mmCIF file of C-alpha atoms in Angstrom:
data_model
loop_
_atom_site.group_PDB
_atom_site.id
_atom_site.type_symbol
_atom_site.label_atom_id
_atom_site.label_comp_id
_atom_site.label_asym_id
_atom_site.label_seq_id
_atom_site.Cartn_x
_atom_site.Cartn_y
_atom_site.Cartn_z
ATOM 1 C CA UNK A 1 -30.729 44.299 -74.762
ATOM 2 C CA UNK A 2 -34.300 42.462 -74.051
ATOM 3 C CA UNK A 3 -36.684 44.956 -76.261
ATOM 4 C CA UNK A 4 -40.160 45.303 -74.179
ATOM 5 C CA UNK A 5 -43.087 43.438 -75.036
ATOM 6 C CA UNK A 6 -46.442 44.751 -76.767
ATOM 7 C CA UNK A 7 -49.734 43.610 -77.654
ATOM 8 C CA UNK A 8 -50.893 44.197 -80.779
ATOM 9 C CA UNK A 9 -54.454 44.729 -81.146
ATOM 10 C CA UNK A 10 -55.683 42.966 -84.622
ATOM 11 C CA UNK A 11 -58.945 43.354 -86.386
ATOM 12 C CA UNK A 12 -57.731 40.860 -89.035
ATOM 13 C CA UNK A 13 -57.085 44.050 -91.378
ATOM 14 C CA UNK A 14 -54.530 45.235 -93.208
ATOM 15 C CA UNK A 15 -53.289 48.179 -90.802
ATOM 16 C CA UNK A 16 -53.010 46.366 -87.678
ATOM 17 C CA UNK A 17 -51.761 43.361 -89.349
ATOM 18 C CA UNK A 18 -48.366 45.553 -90.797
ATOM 19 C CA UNK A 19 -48.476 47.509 -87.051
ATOM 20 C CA UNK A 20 -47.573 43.496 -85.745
ATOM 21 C CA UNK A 21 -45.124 43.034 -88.672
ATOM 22 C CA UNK A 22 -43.066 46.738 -88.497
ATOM 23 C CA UNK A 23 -43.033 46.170 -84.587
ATOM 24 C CA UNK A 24 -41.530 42.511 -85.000
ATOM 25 C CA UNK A 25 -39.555 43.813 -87.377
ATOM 26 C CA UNK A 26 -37.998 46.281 -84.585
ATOM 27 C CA UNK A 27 -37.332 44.018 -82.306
ATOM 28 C CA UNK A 28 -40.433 44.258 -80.111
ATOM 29 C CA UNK A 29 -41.675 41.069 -78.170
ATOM 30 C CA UNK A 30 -45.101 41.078 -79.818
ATOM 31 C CA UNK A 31 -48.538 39.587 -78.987
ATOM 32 C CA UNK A 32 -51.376 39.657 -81.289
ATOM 33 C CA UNK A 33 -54.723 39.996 -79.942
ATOM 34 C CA UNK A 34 -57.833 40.208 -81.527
ATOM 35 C CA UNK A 35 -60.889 41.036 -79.246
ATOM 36 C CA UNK A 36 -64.289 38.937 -79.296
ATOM 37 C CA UNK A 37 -66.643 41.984 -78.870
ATOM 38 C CA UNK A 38 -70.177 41.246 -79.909
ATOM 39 C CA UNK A 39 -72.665 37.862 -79.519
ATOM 40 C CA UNK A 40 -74.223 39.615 -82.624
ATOM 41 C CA UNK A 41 -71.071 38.291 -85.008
ATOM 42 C CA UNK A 42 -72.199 34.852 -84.617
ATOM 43 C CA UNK A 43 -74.931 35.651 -86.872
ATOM 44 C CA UNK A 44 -73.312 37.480 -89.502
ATOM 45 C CA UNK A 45 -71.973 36.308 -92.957
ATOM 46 C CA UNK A 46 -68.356 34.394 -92.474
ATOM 47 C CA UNK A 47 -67.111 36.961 -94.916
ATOM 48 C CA UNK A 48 -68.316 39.695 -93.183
ATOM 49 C CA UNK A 49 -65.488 42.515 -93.398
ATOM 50 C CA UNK A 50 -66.436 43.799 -89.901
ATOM 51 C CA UNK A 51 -63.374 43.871 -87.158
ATOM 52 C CA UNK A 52 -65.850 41.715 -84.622
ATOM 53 C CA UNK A 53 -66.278 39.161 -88.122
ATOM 54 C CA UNK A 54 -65.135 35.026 -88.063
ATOM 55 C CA UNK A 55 -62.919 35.810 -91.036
ATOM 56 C CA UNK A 56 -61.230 38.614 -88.737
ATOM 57 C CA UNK A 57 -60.278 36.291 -86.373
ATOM 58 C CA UNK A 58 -59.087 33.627 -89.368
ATOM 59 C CA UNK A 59 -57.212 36.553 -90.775
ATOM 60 C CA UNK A 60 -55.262 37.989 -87.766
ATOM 61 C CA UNK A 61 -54.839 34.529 -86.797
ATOM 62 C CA UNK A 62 -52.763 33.841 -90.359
ATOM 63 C CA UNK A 63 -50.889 36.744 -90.064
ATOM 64 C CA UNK A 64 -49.510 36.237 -86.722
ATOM 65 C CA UNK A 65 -47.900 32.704 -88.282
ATOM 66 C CA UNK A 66 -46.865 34.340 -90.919
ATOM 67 C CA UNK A 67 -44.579 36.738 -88.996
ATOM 68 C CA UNK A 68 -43.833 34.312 -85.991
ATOM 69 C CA UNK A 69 -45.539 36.083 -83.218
ATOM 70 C CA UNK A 70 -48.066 34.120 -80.697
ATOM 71 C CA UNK A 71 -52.363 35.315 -81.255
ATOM 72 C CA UNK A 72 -54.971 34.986 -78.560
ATOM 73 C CA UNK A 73 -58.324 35.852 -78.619
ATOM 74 C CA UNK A 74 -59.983 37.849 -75.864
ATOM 75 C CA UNK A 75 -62.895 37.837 -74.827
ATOM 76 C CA UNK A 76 -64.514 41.545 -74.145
ATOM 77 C CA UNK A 77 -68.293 40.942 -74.802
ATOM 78 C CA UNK A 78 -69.277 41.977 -71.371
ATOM 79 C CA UNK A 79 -67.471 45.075 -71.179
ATOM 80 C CA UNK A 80 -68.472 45.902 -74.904
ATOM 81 C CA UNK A 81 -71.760 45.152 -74.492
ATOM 82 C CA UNK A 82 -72.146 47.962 -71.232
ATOM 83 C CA UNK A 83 -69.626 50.143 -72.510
ATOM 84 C CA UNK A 84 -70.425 50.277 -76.208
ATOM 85 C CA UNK A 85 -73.992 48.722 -76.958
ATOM 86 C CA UNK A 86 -75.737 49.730 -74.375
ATOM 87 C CA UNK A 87 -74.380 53.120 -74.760
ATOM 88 C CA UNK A 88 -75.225 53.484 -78.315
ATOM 89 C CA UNK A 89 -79.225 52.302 -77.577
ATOM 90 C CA UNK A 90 -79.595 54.510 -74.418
ATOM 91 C CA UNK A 91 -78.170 57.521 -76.885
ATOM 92 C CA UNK A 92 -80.678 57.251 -79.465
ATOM 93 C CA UNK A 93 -83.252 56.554 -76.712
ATOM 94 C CA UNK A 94 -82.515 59.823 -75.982
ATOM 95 C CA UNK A 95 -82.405 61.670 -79.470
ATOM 96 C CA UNK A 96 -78.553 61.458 -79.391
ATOM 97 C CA UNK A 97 -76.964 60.435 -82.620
ATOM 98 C CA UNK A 98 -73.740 58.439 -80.992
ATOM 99 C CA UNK A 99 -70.224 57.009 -82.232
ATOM 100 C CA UNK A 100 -70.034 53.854 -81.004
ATOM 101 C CA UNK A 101 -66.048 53.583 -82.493
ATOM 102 C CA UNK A 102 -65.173 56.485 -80.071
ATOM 103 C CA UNK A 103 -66.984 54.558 -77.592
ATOM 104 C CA UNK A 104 -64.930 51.123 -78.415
ATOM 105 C CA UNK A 105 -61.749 52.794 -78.451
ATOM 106 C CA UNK A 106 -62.140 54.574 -75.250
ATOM 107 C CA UNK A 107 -63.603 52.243 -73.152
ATOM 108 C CA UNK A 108 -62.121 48.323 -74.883
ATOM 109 C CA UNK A 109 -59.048 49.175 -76.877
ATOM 110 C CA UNK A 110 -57.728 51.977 -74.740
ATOM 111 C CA UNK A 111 -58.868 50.656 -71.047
ATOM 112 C CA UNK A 112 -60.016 47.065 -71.528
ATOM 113 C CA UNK A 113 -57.395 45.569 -73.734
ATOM 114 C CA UNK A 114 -54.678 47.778 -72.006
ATOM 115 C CA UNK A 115 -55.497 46.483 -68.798
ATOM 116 C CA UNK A 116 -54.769 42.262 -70.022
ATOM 117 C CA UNK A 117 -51.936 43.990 -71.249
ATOM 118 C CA UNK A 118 -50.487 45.296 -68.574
ATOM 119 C CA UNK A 119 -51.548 41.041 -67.187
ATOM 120 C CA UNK A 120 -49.393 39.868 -70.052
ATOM 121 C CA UNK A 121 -46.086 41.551 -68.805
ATOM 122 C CA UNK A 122 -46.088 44.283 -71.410
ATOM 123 C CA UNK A 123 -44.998 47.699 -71.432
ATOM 124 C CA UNK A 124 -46.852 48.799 -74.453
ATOM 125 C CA UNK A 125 -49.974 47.959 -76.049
ATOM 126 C CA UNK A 126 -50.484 49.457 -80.343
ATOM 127 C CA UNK A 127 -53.106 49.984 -82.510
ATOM 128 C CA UNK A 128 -53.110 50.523 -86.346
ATOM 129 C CA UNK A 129 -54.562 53.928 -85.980
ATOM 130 C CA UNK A 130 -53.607 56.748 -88.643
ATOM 131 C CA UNK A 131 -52.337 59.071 -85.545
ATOM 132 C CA UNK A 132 -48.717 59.948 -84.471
ATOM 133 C CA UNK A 133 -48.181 60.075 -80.462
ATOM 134 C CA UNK A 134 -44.862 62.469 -79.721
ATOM 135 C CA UNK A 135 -43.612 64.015 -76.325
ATOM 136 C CA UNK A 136 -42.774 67.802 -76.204
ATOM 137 C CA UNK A 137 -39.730 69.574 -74.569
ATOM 138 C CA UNK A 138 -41.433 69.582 -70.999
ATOM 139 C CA UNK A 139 -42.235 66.105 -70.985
ATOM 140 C CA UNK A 140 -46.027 66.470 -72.204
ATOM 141 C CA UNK A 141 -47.221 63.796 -74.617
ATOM 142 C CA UNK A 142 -48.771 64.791 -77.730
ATOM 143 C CA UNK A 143 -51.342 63.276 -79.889
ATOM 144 C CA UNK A 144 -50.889 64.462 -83.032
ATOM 145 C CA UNK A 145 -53.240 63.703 -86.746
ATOM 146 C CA UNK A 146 -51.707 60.862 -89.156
ATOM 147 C CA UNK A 147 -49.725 62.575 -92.132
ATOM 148 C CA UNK A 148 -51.949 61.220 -94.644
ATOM 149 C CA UNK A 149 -54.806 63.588 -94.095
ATOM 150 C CA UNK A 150 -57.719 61.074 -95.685
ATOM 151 C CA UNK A 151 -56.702 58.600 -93.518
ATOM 152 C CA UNK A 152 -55.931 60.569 -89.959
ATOM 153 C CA UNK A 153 -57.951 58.945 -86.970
ATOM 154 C CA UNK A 154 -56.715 61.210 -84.311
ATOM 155 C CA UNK A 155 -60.147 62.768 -83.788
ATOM 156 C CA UNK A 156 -60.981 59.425 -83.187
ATOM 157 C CA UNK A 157 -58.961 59.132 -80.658
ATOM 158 C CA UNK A 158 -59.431 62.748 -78.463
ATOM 159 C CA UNK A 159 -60.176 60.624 -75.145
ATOM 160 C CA UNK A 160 -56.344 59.544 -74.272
ATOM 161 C CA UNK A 161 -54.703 61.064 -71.417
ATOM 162 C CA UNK A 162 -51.022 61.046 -70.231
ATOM 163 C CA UNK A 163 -50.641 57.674 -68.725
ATOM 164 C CA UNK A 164 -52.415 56.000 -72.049
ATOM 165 C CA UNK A 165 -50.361 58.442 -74.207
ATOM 166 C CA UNK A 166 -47.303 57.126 -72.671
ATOM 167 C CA UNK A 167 -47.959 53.315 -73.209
ATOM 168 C CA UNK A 168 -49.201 53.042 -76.707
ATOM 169 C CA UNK A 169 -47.680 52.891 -80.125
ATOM 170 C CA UNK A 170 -49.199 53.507 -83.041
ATOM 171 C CA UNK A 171 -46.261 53.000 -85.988
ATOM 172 C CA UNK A 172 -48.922 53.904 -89.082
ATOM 173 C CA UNK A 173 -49.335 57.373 -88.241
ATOM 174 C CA UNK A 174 -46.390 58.671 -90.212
ATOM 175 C CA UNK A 175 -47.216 56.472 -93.370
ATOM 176 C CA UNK A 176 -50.127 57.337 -95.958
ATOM 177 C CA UNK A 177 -52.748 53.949 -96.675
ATOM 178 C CA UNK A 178 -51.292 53.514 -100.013
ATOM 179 C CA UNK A 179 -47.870 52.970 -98.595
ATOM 180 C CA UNK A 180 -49.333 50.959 -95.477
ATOM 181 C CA UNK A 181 -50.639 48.579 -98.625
ATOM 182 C CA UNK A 182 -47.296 48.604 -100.238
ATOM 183 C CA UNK A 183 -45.415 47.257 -97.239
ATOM 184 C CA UNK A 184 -47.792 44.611 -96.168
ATOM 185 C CA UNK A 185 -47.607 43.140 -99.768
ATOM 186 C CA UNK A 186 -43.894 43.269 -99.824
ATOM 187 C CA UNK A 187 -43.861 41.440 -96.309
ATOM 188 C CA UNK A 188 -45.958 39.004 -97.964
ATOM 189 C CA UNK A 189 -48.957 39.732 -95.621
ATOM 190 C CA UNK A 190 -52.488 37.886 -97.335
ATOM 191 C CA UNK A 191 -54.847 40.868 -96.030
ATOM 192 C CA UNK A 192 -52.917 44.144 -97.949
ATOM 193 C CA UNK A 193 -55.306 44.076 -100.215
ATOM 194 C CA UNK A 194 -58.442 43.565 -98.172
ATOM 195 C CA UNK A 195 -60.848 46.411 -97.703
ATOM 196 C CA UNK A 196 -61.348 48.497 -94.790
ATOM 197 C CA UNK A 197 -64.094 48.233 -92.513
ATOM 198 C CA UNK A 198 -67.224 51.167 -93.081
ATOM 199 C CA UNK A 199 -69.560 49.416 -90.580
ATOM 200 C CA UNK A 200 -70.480 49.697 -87.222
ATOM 201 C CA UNK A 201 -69.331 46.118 -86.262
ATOM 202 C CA UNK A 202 -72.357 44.816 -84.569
ATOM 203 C CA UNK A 203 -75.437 45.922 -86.459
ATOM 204 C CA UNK A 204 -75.938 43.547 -89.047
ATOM 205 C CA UNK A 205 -75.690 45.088 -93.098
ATOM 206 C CA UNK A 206 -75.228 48.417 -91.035
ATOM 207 C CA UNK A 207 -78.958 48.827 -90.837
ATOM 208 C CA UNK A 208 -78.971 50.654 -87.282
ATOM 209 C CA UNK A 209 -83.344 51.705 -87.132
ATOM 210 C CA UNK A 210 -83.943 47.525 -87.549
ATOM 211 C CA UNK A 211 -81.198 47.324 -85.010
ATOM 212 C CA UNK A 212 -83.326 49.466 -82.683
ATOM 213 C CA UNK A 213 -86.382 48.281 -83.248
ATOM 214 C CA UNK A 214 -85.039 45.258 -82.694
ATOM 215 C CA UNK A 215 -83.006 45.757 -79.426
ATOM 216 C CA UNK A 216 -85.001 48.468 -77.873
ATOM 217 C CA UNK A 217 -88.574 48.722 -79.661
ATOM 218 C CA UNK A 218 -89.718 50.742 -76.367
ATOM 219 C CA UNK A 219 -87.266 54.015 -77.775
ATOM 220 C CA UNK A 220 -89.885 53.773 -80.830
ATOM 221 C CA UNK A 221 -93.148 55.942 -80.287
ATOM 222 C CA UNK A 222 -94.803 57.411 -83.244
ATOM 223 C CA UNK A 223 -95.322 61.414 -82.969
ATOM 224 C CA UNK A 224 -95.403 64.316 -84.228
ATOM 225 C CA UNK A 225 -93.063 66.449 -87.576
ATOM 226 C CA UNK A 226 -93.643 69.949 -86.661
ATOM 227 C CA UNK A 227 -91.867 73.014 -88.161
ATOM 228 C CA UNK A 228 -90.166 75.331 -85.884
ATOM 229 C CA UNK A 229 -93.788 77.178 -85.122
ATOM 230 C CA UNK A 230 -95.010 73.806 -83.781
ATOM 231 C CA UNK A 231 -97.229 72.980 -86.761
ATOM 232 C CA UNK A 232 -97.711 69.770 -87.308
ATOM 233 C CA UNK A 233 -97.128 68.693 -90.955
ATOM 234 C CA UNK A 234 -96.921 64.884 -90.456
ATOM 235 C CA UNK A 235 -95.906 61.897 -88.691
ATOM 236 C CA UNK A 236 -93.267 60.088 -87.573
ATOM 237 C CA UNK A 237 -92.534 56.175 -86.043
ATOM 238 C CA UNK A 238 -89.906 57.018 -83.534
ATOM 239 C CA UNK A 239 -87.782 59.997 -82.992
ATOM 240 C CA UNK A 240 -84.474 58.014 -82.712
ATOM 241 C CA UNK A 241 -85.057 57.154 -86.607
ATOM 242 C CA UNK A 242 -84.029 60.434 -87.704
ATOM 243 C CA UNK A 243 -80.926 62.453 -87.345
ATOM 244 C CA UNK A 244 -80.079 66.274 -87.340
ATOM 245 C CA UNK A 245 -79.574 67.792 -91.076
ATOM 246 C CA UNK A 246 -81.501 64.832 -92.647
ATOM 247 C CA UNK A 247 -83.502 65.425 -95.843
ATOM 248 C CA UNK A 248 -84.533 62.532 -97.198
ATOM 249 C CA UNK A 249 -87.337 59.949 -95.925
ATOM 250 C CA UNK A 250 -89.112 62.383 -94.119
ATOM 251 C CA UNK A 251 -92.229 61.727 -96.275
ATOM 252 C CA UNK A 252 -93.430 65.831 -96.112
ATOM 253 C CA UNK A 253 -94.764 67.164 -99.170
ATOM 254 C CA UNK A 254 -93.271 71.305 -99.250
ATOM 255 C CA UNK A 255 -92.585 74.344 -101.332
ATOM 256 C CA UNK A 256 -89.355 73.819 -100.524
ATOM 257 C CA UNK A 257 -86.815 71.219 -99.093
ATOM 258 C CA UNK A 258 -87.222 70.169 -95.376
ATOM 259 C CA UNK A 259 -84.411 69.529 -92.871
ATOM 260 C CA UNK A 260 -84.234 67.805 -90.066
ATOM 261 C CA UNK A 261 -83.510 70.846 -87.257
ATOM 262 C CA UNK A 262 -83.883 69.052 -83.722
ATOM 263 C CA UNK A 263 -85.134 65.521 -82.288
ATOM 264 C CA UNK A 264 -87.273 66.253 -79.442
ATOM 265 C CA UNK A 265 -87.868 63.079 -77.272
ATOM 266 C CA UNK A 266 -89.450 64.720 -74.379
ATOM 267 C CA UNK A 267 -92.466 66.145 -76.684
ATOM 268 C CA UNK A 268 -91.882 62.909 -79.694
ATOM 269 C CA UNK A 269 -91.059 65.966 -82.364
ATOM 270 C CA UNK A 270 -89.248 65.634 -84.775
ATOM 271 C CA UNK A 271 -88.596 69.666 -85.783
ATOM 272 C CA UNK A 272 -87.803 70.213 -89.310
ATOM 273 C CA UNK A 273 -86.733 73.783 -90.800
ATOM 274 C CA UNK A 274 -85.210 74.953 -94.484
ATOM 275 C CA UNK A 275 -81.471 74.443 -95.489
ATOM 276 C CA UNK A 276 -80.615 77.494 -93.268
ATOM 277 C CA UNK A 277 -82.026 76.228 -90.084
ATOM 278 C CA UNK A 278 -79.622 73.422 -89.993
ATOM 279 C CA UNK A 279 -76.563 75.826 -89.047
ATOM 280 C CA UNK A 280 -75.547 76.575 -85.399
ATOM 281 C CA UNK A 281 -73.592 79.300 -84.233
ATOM 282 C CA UNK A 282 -71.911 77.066 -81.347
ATOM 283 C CA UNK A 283 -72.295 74.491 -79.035
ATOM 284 C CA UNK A 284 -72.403 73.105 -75.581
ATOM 285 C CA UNK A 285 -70.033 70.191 -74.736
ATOM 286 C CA UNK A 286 -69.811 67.475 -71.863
ATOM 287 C CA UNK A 287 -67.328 64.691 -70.566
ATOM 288 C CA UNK A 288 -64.445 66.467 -71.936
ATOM 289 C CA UNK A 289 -61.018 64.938 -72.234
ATOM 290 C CA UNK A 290 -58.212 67.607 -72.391
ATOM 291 C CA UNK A 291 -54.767 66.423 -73.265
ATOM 292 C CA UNK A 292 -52.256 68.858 -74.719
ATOM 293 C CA UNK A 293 -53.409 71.288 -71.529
ATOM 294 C CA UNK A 294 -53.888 70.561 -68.331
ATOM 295 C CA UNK A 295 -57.654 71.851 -67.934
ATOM 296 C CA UNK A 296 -59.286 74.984 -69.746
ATOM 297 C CA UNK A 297 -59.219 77.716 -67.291
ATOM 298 C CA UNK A 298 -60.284 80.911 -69.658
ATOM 299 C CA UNK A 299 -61.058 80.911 -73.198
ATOM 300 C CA UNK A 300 -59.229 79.337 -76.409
ATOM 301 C CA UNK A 301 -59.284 79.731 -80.110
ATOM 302 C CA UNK A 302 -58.639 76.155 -81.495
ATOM 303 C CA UNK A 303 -59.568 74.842 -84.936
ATOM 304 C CA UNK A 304 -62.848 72.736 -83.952
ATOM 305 C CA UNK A 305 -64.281 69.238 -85.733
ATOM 306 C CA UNK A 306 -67.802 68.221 -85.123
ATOM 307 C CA UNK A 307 -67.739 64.911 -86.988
ATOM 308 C CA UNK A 308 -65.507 62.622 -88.320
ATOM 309 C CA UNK A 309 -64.855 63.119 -92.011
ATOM 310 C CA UNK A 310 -65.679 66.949 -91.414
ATOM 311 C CA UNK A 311 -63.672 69.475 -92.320
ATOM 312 C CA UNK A 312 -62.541 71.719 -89.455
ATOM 313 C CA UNK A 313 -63.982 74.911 -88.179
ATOM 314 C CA UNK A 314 -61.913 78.137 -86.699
ATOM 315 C CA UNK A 315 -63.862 78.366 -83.051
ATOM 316 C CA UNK A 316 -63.229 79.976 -79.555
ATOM 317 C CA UNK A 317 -64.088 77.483 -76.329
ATOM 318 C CA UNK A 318 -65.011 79.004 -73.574
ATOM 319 C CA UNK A 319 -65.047 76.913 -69.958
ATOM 320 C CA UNK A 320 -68.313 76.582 -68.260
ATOM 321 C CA UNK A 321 -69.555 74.950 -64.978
ATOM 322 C CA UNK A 322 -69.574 71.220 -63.831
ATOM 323 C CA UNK A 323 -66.769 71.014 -66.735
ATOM 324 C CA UNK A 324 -68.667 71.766 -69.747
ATOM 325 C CA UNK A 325 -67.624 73.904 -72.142
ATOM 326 C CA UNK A 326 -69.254 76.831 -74.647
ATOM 327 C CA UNK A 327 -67.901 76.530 -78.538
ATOM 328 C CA UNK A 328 -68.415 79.668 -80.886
ATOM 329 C CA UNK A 329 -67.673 78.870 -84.516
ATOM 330 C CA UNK A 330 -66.361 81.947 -86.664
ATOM 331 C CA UNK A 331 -68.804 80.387 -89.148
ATOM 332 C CA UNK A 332 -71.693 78.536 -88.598
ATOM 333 C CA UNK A 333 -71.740 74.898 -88.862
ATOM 334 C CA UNK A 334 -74.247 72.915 -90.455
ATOM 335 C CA UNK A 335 -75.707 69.828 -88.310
ATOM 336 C CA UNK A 336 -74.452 70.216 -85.129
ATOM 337 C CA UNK A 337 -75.835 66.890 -83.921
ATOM 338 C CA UNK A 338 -75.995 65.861 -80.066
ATOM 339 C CA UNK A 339 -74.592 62.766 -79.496
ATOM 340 C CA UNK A 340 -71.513 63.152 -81.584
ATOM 341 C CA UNK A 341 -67.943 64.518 -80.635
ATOM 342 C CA UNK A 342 -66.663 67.904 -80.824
ATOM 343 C CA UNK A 343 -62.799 67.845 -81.222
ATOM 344 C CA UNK A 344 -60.506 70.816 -81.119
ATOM 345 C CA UNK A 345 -57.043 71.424 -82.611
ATOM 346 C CA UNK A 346 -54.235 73.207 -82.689
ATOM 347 C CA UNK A 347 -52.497 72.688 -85.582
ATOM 348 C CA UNK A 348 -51.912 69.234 -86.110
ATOM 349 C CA UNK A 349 -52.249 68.702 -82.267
ATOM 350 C CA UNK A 350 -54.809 67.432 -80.138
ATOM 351 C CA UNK A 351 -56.071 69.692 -77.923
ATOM 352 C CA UNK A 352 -58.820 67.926 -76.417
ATOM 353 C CA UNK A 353 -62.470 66.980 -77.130
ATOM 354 C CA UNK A 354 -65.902 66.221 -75.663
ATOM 355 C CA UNK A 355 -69.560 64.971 -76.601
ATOM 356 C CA UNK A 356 -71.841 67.415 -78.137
ATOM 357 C CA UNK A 357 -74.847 67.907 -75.683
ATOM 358 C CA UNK A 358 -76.658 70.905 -77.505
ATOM 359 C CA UNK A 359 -76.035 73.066 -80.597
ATOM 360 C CA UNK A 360 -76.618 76.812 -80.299
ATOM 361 C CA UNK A 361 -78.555 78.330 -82.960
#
């Protein structure tokens, strides 16, 4: 029997290059494609370890002859640029602190790239995400954290619904990165050993305040640093330079250490406070995505992440109008930072997620 076809989406890295090889190795008819995202890659170092890199397109390309599968690269610049770039400016614009890799995944690797796909005769399209995607008893599919909990990218990946859910694969989610390495060297794959990717692909040496002054100087008005009275204890260059729960830079001489506490565009304030300030009591999310329940219809005690990396929170959400939702944390939470997503769990499951719009002090 004729096993369906995927595409394989391929940085050039290690994970999705042994996601191509295991899936090959099943019997899958595989395509590798590796995305062209940003115009900015042109300019960066050929050895750039960024997924939007020339090497990453040299890389996946080798590893797809290696293993015998066909590569293409496709061309998403347009879509990345509105969807991802455009995005991430307009955020800090607005005192937002974004995640342009939720953004990417959402909008290029889980619409965009599905969608030429779909073109290509597929049935599936897989990632080398550190998630596991299951289907319960009543049909319902799942999206579940990787097993190797340094690794998991599920929160990553809280925007899926049931039609996505149900078309991709994602074979790394049940194997820790140290045995992902180990089977890509004994395939004979030339990137197991390469490093991940820490960068947001298309700022240049990760330096995002030259980015925006750069790519949207108007977003930078000097202003006021005020404490939480309003007093004015010095001066800032642009609001979207600073971040919620930052310490350092602010260039304030104090008793005692100064937090960032608030970016307030409207009023160009930057509000700093002590270590205490930083906590919030809840939240208010927006453009939720629910996908182990249907909708939220009356309150829910989940376990809650506000940031990647972060350690998770117990928390009740509460439904609100216009499909926004109310989070209380059992404990407060420091840096509670609009902009970024709030994810909740239940278990190792899912539950759904949304973009932080407010903390709640």
């Amino acid at each position: 029997m004729e096993k369906k076809r995927v595409v394989v989406g391929m940085s050039g890295g290690v994970d999705s290059s042994l996601t191509a090889a295991l899936l090959k190795e099943q019997g899958y008819d595989v395509i590798g494609v590796t995305m062209r995202l940003a115009d900015e890659s042109r300019d960066f170092e050929e050895n750039d370890r960024g997924c939007c890199s020339l090497s990453a397109v040299a890389d996946a390309r080798r590893v797809c002859e290696i293993i015998g599968i066909p590569h293409y690269v496709m061309d998403f610049k347009e879509l990345f640029r509105e969807k991802v770039i455009d995005d991430f400016l307009a955020n800090y614009a607005k005192g937002w602190t974004p995640n342009p890799c939720i953004a990417c995944n959402r909008y290029v690797k889980f619409e965009g790239l599905f969608a030429r796909a779909m073109e290509l005769g597929a049935s599936y399209v897989a990632t080398g995400h550190y998630a596991r995607i299951e289907q319960d008893a009543a049909g319902r599919w799942l999206l579940k954290k990787g097993l190797d909990e340094k690794k998991d990218q599920a929160y990553a990946l809280y925007h899926l619904n049931q039609h996505s859910l149900a078309h991709f694969l994602m074979p790394l989610g049940v194997y820790t990165k140290v045995e992902t390495r180990a089977m890509a060297e004994r395939l004979g794959l030339p990137v197991a050993r390469k490093p991940d990717s820490q960068e947001i692909c298309f700022v240049p040496r990760d330096d995002y305040k030259a980015y925006l002054k750069e790519k949207n100087p108007a977003c930078l008005q000097p202003g006021d640093i005020v404490d939480l009275s309003g007093h004015v204890l010095g001066h800032h260059a642009g609001v979207p330079l600073y971040t919620v729960g930052q310490r350092k830079g602010l260039g304030i001489a104090a008793a005692h250490p100064l937090y960032v506490v608030r970016l307030d565009t409207a009023h160009r304030q930057v509000v700093v406070g002590s270590a205490g300030d930083v906590f919030a009591s809840g939240l208010i999310a927006g453009d939720m995505n629910w996908i182990a329940i249907d909708n939220l219809q009356e309150p829910l005690h989940v376990m809650a992440k506000i940031r990647y990396g972060k350690k998770e929170g117990a928390a009740c959400v509460s439904p609100l109008a216009e499909g926004r939702v109310r989070v209380d944390f059992a404990e407060p939470q420091r840096a509670v930072t609009p902009g970024q997503s709030v994810v909740f769990y239940d278990g190792d499951t899912v539950v759904g997620g949304g973009i932080i719009e407010q903390p709640l002090h």
